[in-house]
Tab-separated table of C-alpha atoms in Angstrom:
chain	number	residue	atom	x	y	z
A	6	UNK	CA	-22.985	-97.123	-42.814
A	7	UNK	CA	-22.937	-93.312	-43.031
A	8	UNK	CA	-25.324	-91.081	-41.196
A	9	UNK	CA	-27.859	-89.232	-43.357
A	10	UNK	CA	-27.345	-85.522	-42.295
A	11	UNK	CA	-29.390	-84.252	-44.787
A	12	UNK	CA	-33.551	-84.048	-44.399
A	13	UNK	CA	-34.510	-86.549	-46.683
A	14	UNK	CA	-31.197	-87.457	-47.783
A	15	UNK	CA	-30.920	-84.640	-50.329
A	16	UNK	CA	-27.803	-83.292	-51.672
A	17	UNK	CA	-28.439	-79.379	-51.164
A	18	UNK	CA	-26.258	-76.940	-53.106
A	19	UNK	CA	-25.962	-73.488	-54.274
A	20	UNK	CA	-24.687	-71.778	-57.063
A	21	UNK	CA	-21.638	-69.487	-56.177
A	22	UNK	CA	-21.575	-65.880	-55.697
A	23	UNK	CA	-18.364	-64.408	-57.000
A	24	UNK	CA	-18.297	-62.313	-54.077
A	25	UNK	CA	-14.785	-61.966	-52.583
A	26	UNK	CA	-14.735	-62.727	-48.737
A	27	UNK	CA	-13.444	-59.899	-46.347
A	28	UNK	CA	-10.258	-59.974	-45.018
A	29	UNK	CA	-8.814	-60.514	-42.014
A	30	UNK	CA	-5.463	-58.206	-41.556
A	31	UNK	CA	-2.808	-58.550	-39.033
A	32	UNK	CA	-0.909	-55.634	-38.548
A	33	UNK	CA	2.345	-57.029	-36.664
A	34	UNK	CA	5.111	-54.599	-35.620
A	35	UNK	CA	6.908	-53.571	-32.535
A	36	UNK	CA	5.971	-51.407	-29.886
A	37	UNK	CA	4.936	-48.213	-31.065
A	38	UNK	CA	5.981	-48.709	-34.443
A	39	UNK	CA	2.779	-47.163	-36.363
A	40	UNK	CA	0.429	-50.354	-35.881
A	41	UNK	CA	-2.396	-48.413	-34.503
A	42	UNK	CA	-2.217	-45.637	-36.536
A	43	UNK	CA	-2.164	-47.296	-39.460
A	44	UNK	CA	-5.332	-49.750	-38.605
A	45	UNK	CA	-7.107	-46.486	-37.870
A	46	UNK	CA	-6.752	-44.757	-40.960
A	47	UNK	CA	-8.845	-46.847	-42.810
A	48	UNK	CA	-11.716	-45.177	-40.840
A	49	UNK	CA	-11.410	-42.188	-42.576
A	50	UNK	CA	-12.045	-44.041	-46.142
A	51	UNK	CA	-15.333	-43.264	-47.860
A	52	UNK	CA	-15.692	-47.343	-48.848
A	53	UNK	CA	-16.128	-48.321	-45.129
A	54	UNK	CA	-18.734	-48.109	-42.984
A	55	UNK	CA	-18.652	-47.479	-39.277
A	56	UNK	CA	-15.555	-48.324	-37.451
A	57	UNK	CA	-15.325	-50.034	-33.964
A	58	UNK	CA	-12.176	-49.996	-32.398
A	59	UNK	CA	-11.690	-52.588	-29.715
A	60	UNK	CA	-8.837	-51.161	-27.243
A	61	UNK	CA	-7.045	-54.331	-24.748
A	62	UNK	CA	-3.822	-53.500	-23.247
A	63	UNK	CA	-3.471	-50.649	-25.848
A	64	UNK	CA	-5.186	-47.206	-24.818
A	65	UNK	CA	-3.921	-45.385	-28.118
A	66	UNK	CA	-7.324	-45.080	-29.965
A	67	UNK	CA	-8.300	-41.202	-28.256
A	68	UNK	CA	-5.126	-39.778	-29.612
A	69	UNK	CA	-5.461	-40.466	-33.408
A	70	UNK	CA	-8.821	-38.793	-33.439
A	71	UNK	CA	-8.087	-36.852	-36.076
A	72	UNK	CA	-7.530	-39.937	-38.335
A	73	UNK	CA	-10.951	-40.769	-38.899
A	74	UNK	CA	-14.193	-41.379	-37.884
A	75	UNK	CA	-14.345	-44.576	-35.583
A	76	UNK	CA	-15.942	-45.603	-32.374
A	77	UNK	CA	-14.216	-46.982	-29.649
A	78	UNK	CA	-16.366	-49.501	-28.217
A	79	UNK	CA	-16.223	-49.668	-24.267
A	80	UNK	CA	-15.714	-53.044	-22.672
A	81	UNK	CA	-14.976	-54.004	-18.990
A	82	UNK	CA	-11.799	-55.715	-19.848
A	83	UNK	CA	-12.988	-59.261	-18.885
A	84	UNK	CA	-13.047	-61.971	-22.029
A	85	UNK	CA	-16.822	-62.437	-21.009
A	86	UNK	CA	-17.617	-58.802	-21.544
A	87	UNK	CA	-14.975	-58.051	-24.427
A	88	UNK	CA	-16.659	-60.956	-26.879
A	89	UNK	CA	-20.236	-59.876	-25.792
A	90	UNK	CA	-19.255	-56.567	-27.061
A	91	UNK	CA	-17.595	-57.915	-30.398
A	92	UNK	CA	-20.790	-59.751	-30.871
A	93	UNK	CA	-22.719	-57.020	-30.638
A	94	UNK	CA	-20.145	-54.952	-33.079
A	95	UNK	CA	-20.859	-57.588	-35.405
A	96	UNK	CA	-24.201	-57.677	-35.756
A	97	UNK	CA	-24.475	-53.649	-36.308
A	98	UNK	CA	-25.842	-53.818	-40.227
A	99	UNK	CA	-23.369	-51.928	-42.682
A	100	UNK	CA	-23.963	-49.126	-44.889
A	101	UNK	CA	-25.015	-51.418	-49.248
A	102	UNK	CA	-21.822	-51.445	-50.326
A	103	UNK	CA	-19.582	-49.993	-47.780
A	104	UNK	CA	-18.904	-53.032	-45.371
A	105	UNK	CA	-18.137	-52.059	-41.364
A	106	UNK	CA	-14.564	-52.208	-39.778
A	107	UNK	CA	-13.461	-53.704	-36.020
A	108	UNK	CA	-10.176	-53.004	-35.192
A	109	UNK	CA	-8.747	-55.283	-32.142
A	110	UNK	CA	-5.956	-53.724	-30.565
A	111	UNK	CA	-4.476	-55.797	-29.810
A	112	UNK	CA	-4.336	-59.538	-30.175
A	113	UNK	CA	-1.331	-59.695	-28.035
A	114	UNK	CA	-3.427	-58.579	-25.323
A	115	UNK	CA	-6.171	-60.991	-25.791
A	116	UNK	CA	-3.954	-63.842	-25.400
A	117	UNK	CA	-2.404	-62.411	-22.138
A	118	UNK	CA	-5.599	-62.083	-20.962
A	119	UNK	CA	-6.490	-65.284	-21.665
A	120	UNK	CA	-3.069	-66.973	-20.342
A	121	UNK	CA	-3.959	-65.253	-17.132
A	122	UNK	CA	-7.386	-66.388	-16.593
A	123	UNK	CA	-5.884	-69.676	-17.334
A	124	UNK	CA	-3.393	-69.295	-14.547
A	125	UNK	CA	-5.734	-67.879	-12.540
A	126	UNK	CA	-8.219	-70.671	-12.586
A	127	UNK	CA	-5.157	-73.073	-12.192
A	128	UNK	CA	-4.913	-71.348	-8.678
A	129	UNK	CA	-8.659	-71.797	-7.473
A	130	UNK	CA	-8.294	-75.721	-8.233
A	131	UNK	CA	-9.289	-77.462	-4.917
A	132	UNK	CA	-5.589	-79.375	-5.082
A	133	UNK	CA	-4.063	-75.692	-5.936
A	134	UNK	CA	-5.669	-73.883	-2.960
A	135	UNK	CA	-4.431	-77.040	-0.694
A	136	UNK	CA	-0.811	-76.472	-1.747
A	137	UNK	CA	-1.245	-72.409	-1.849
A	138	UNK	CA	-2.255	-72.738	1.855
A	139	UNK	CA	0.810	-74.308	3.142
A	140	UNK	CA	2.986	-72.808	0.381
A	141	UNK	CA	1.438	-69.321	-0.668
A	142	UNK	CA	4.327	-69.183	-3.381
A	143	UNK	CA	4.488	-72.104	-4.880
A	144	UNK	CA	4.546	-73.079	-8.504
A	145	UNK	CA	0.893	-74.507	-9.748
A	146	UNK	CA	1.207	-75.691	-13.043
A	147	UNK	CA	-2.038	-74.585	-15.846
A	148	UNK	CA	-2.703	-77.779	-16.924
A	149	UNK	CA	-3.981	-78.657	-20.405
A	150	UNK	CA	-7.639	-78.322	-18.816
A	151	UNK	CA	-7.001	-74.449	-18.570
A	152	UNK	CA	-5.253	-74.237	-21.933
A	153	UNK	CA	-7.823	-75.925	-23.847
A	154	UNK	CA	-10.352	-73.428	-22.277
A	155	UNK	CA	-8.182	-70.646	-23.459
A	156	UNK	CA	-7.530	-72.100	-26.746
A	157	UNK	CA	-11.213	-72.189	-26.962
A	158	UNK	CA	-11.867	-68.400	-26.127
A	159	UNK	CA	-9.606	-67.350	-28.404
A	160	UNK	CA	-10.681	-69.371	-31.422
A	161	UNK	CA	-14.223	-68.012	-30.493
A	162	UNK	CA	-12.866	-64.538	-31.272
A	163	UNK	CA	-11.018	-65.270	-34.194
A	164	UNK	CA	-13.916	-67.563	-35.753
A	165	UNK	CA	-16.670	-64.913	-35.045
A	166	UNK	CA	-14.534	-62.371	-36.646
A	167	UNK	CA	-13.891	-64.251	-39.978
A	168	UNK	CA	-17.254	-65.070	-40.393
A	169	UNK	CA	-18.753	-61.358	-39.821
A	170	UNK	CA	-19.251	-59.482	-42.968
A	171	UNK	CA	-16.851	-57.077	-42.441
A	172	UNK	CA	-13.280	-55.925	-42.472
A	173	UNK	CA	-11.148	-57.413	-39.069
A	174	UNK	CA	-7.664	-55.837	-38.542
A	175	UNK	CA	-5.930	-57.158	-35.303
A	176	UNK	CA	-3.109	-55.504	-34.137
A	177	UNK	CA	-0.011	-57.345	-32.512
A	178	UNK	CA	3.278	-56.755	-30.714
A	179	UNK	CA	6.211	-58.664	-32.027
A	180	UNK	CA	10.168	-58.490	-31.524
A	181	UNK	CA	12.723	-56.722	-33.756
């Protein structure tokens, strides 16, 4: 049998809006190729709203000031305190008609970050700290335990940012 999920077993629906979802833009590029810059221009566009520019592992942001008019938001550079602060980005209402911007510079650096906690918590295992005593270089390995916890965090940034209503443009370092 299948589980009624609906209060009194009602179909509920809704009629469809027409309006087009925001995007979600990766700007992919090599170091110092123009990846910053160009998510920051769209600050200076009279059809956006406020934009929040989320620095991690790039501090570019102060130097394109005269780009546009953004706001870097200030964050301790833990995951903890970066997402609290995207949340809070998020929820900051939008100018009718003129939807809000956060720029994430960069994804790249989220992911280390998160790779290191990972390793990092891999290291304060009980069975880690046993071996680390004996053998203060040895090789732990992150176990799936850590990655999934990483994999986690970083879907929570990604899934809160394509559900805001607003423009996301991530930033990220890749080869030649």
């Amino acid at each position: 049998a299948i589980a009624d999920t609906a209060p009194g077993g009602r179909l509920r629906t809704r009629k469809p809006t027409g309006q087009v979802a925001y995007p979600l833009i990766l700007v992919e590029g090599a170091e110092k190729s123009g990846k910053t810059y160009l998510a920051l221009e769209l600050s200076a566009s009279e059809r956006v709203g406020r934009t929040f520019v989320f620095e991690l592992g790039e501090r570019a942001a102060d130097e394109y000031a005269p780009l546009g008019d953004y706001e870097i938001v200030e964050h301790n550079g833990t995951y903890a305190d970066l997402f609290g602060q995207l949340r809070e980005a998020c929820m900051e209402p939008s100018p009718v008609d003129r939807p809000n911007v956060i720029v994430l510079d960069s994804a790249s650096m989220l992911w280390v970050l998160l790779k290191d906690q990972a390793s990092a918590a891999a290291r304060r295992s009980k069975r880690a700290v046993k071996i680390l005593t004996d053998y203060p270089d040895a090789d732990i390995e992150t176990t799936m335990t850590y990655w999934n916890t990483a994999s986690e965090r970083w879907w929570a940034v990604i899934n809160l940012l394509r559900g805001w209503p607003g423009i996301t443009i991530l930033t990220a370092r890749a080869g030649e």
